[in-house]
mmCIF file of C-alpha atoms in Angstrom:
data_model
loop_
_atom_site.group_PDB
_atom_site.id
_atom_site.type_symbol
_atom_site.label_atom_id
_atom_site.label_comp_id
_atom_site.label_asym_id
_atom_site.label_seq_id
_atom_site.Cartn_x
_atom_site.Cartn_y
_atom_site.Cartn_z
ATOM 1 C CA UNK A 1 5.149 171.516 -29.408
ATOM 2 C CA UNK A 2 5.056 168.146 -31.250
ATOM 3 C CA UNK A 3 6.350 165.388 -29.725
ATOM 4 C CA UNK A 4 8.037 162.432 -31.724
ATOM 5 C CA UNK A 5 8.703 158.912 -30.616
ATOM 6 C CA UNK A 6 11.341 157.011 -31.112
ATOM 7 C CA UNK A 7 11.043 154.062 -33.756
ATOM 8 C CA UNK A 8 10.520 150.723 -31.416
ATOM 9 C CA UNK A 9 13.096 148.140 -32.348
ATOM 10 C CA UNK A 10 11.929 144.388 -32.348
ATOM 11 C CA UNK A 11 13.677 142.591 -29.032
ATOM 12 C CA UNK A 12 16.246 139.597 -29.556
ATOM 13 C CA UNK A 13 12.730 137.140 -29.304
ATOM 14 C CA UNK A 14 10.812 139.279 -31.162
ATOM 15 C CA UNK A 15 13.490 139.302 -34.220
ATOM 16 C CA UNK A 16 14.148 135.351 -34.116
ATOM 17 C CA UNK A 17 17.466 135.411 -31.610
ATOM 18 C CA UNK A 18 17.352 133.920 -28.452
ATOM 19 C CA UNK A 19 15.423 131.116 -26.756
ATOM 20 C CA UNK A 20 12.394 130.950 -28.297
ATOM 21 C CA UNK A 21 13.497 131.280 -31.790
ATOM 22 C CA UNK A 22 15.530 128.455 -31.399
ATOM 23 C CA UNK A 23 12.122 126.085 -30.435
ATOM 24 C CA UNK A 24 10.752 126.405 -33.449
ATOM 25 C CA UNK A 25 13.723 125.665 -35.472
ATOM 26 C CA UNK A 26 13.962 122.384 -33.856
ATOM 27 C CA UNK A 27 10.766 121.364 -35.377
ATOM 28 C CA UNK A 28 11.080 122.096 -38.568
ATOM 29 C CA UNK A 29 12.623 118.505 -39.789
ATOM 30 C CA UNK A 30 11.141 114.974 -40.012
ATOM 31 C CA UNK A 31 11.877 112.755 -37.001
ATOM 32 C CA UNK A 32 13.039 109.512 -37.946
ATOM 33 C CA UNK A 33 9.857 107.669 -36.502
ATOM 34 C CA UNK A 34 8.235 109.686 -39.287
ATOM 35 C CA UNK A 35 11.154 108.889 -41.989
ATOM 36 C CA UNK A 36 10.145 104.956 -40.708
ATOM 37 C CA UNK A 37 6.374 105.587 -41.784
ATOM 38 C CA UNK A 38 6.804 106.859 -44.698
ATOM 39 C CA UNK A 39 8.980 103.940 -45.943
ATOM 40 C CA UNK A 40 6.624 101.426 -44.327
ATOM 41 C CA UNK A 41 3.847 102.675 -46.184
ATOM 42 C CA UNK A 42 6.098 102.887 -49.624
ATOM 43 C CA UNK A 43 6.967 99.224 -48.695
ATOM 44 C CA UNK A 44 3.374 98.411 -48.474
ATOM 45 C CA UNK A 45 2.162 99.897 -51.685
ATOM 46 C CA UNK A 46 5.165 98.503 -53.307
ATOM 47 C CA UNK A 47 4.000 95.053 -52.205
ATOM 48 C CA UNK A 48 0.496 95.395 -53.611
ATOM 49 C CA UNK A 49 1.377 97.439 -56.876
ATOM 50 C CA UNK A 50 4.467 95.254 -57.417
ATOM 51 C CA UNK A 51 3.054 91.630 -58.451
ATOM 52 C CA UNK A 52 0.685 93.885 -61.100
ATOM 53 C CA UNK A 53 3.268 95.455 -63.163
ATOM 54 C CA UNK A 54 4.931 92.152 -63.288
ATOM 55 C CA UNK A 55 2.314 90.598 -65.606
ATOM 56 C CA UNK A 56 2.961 93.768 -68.338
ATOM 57 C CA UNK A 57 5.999 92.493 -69.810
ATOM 58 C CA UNK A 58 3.881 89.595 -71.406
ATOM 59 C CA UNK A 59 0.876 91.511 -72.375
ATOM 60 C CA UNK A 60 3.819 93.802 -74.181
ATOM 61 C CA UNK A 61 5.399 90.865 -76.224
ATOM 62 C CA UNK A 62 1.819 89.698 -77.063
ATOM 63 C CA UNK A 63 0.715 92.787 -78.381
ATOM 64 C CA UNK A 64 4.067 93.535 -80.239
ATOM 65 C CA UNK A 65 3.866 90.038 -81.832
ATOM 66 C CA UNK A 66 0.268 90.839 -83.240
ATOM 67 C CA UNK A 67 1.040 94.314 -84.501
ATOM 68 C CA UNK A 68 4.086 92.355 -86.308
ATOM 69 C CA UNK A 69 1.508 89.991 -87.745
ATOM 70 C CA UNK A 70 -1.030 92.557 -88.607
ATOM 71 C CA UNK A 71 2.063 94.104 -90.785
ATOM 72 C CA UNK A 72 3.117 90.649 -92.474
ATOM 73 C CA UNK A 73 -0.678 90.287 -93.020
ATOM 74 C CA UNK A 74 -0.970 93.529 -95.325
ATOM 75 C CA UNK A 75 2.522 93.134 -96.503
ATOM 76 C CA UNK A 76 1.158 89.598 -97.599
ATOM 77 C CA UNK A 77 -2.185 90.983 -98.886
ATOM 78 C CA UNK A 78 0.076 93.634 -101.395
ATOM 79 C CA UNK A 79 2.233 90.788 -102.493
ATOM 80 C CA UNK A 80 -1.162 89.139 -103.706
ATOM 81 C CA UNK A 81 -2.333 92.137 -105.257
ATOM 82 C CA UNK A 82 0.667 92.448 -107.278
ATOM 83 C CA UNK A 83 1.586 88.718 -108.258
ATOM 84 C CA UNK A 84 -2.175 87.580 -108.027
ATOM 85 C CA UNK A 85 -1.419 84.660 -105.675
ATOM 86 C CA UNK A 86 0.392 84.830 -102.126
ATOM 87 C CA UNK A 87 3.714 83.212 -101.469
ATOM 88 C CA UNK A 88 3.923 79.939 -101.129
ATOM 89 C CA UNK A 89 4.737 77.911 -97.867
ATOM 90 C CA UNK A 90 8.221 76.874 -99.398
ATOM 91 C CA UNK A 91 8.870 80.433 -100.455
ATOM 92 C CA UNK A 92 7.811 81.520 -96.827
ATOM 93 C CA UNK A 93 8.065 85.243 -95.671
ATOM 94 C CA UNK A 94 10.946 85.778 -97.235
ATOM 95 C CA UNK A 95 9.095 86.145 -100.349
ATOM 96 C CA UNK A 96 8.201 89.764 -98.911
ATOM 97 C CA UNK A 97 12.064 90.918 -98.601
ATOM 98 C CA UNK A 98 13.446 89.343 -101.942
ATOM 99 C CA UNK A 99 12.324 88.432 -105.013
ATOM 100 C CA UNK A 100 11.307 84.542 -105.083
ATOM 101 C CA UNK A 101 13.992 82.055 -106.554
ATOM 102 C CA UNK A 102 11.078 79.243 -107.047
ATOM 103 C CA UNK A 103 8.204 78.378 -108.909
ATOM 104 C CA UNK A 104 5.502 80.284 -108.884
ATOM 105 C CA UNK A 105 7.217 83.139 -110.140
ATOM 106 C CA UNK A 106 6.851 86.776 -108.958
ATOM 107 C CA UNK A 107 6.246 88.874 -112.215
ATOM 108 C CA UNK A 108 4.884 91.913 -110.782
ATOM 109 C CA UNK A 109 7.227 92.124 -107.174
ATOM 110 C CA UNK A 110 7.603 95.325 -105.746
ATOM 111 C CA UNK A 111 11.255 96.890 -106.440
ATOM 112 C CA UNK A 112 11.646 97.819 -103.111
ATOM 113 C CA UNK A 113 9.827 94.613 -101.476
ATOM 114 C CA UNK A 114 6.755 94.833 -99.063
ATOM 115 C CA UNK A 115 8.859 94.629 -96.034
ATOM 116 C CA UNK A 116 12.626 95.974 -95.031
ATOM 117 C CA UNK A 117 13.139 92.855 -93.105
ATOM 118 C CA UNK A 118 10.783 90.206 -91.856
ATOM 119 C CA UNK A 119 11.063 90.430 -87.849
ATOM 120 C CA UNK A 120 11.253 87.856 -85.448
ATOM 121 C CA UNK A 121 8.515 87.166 -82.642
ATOM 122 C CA UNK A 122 8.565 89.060 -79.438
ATOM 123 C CA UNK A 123 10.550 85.479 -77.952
ATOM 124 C CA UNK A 124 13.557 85.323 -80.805
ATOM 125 C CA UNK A 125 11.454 83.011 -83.170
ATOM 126 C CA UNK A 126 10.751 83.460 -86.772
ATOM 127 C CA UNK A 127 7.202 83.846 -87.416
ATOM 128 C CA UNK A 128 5.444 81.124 -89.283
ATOM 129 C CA UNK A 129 3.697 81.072 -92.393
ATOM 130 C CA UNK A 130 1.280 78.864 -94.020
ATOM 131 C CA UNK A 131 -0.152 79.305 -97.504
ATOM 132 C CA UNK A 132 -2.899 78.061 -97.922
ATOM 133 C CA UNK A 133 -3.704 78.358 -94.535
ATOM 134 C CA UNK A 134 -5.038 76.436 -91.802
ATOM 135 C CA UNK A 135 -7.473 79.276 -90.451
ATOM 136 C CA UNK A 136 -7.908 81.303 -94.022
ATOM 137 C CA UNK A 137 -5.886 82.215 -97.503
ATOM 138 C CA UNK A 138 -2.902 82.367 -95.460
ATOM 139 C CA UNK A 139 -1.888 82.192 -91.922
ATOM 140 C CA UNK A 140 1.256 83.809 -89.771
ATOM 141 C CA UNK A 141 1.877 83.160 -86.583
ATOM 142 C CA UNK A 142 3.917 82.273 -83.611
ATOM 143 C CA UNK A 143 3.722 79.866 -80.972
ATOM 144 C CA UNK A 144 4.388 82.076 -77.951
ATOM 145 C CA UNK A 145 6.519 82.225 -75.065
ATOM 146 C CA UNK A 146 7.415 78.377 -75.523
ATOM 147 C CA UNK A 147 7.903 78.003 -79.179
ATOM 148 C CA UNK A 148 6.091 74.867 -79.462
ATOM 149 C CA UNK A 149 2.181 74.938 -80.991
ATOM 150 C CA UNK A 150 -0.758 75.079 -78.284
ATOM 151 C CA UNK A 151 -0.307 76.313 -74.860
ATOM 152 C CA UNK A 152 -2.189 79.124 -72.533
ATOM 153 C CA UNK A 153 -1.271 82.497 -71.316
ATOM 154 C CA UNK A 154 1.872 83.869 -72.485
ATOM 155 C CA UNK A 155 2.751 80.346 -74.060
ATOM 156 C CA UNK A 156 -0.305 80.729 -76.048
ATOM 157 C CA UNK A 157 -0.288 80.414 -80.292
ATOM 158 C CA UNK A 158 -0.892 83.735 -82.053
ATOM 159 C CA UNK A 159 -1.636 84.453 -85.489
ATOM 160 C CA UNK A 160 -3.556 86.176 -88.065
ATOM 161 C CA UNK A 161 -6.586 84.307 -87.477
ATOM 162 C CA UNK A 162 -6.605 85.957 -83.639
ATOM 163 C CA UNK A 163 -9.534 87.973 -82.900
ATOM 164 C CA UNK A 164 -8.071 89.555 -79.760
#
């Protein structure tokens, strides 16, 4: 004779009812001394990281307004190569969007101009052009934060001539 046993059910602990079960639910959340730690910490960090990041928005213009110059530069350079002289001061950079109303005359100027439109620095300010230059051929640049010539930091002159 075989003998067969009845399938054991799980009891009311056993299956997560009851008591018990409801212990380790209760522990399952953040506490609010742990919500308080957290946002310490985050106010900490934010503290240190903070005074960093502010810094970037001038690094940003700087290195916009020499990629701009870089651009009038070689816009400047193909003007030359075409009309065998750069623009003068009095024609300015304007030389590179239209065709020059003044003496010297442009014989050779691109149809379509070297440049769509010549931008202004990083701060609102046209940039500045000098032919012959102080620092070379030809210099562009802009005076920086402050718009006036000299200065450190962000304030700081940059133009063509600029290593960095």
């Amino acid at each position: 004779m075989t003998c067969t046993a009845a399938p054991v059910l799980p009891t009311d602990r056993e299956a997560g009812h009851g008591p018990a079960a409801t212990v380790g639910r209760r522990d399952a959340g953040f506490s609010l001394l742990e919500l308080m730690v957290v946002v310490v910490i985050l106010s900490i960090l934010a503290l240190v990281i903070v005074p960093r990041v502010i810094d970037r928005p001038d690094q940003a213009r700087v290195a916009r307004a020499q990629s701009d110059i870089a651009a009038i530069s070689s816009a400047v350079n193909l003007y030359r190569l075409d009309n065998f002289r750069y623009p003068t001061t009095e024609q300015g950079l304007e030389a590179l969007v239209s065709r020059p109303t003044t003496e010297p005359a442009a014989p050779n100027w691109a149809t379509n101009g070297y440049m769509d439109r010549v931008p202004v620095d990083p701060w609102g300010q046209p940039y500045q052009y000098l032919s012959p230059g102080v620092h070379g051929d030809f210099d562009v640049f802009s005076y920086g934060a402050d718009g006036v010539q000299g200065g450190s930091g962000a304030n700081a002159d940059i133009g063509s001539w600029s290593d960095s």
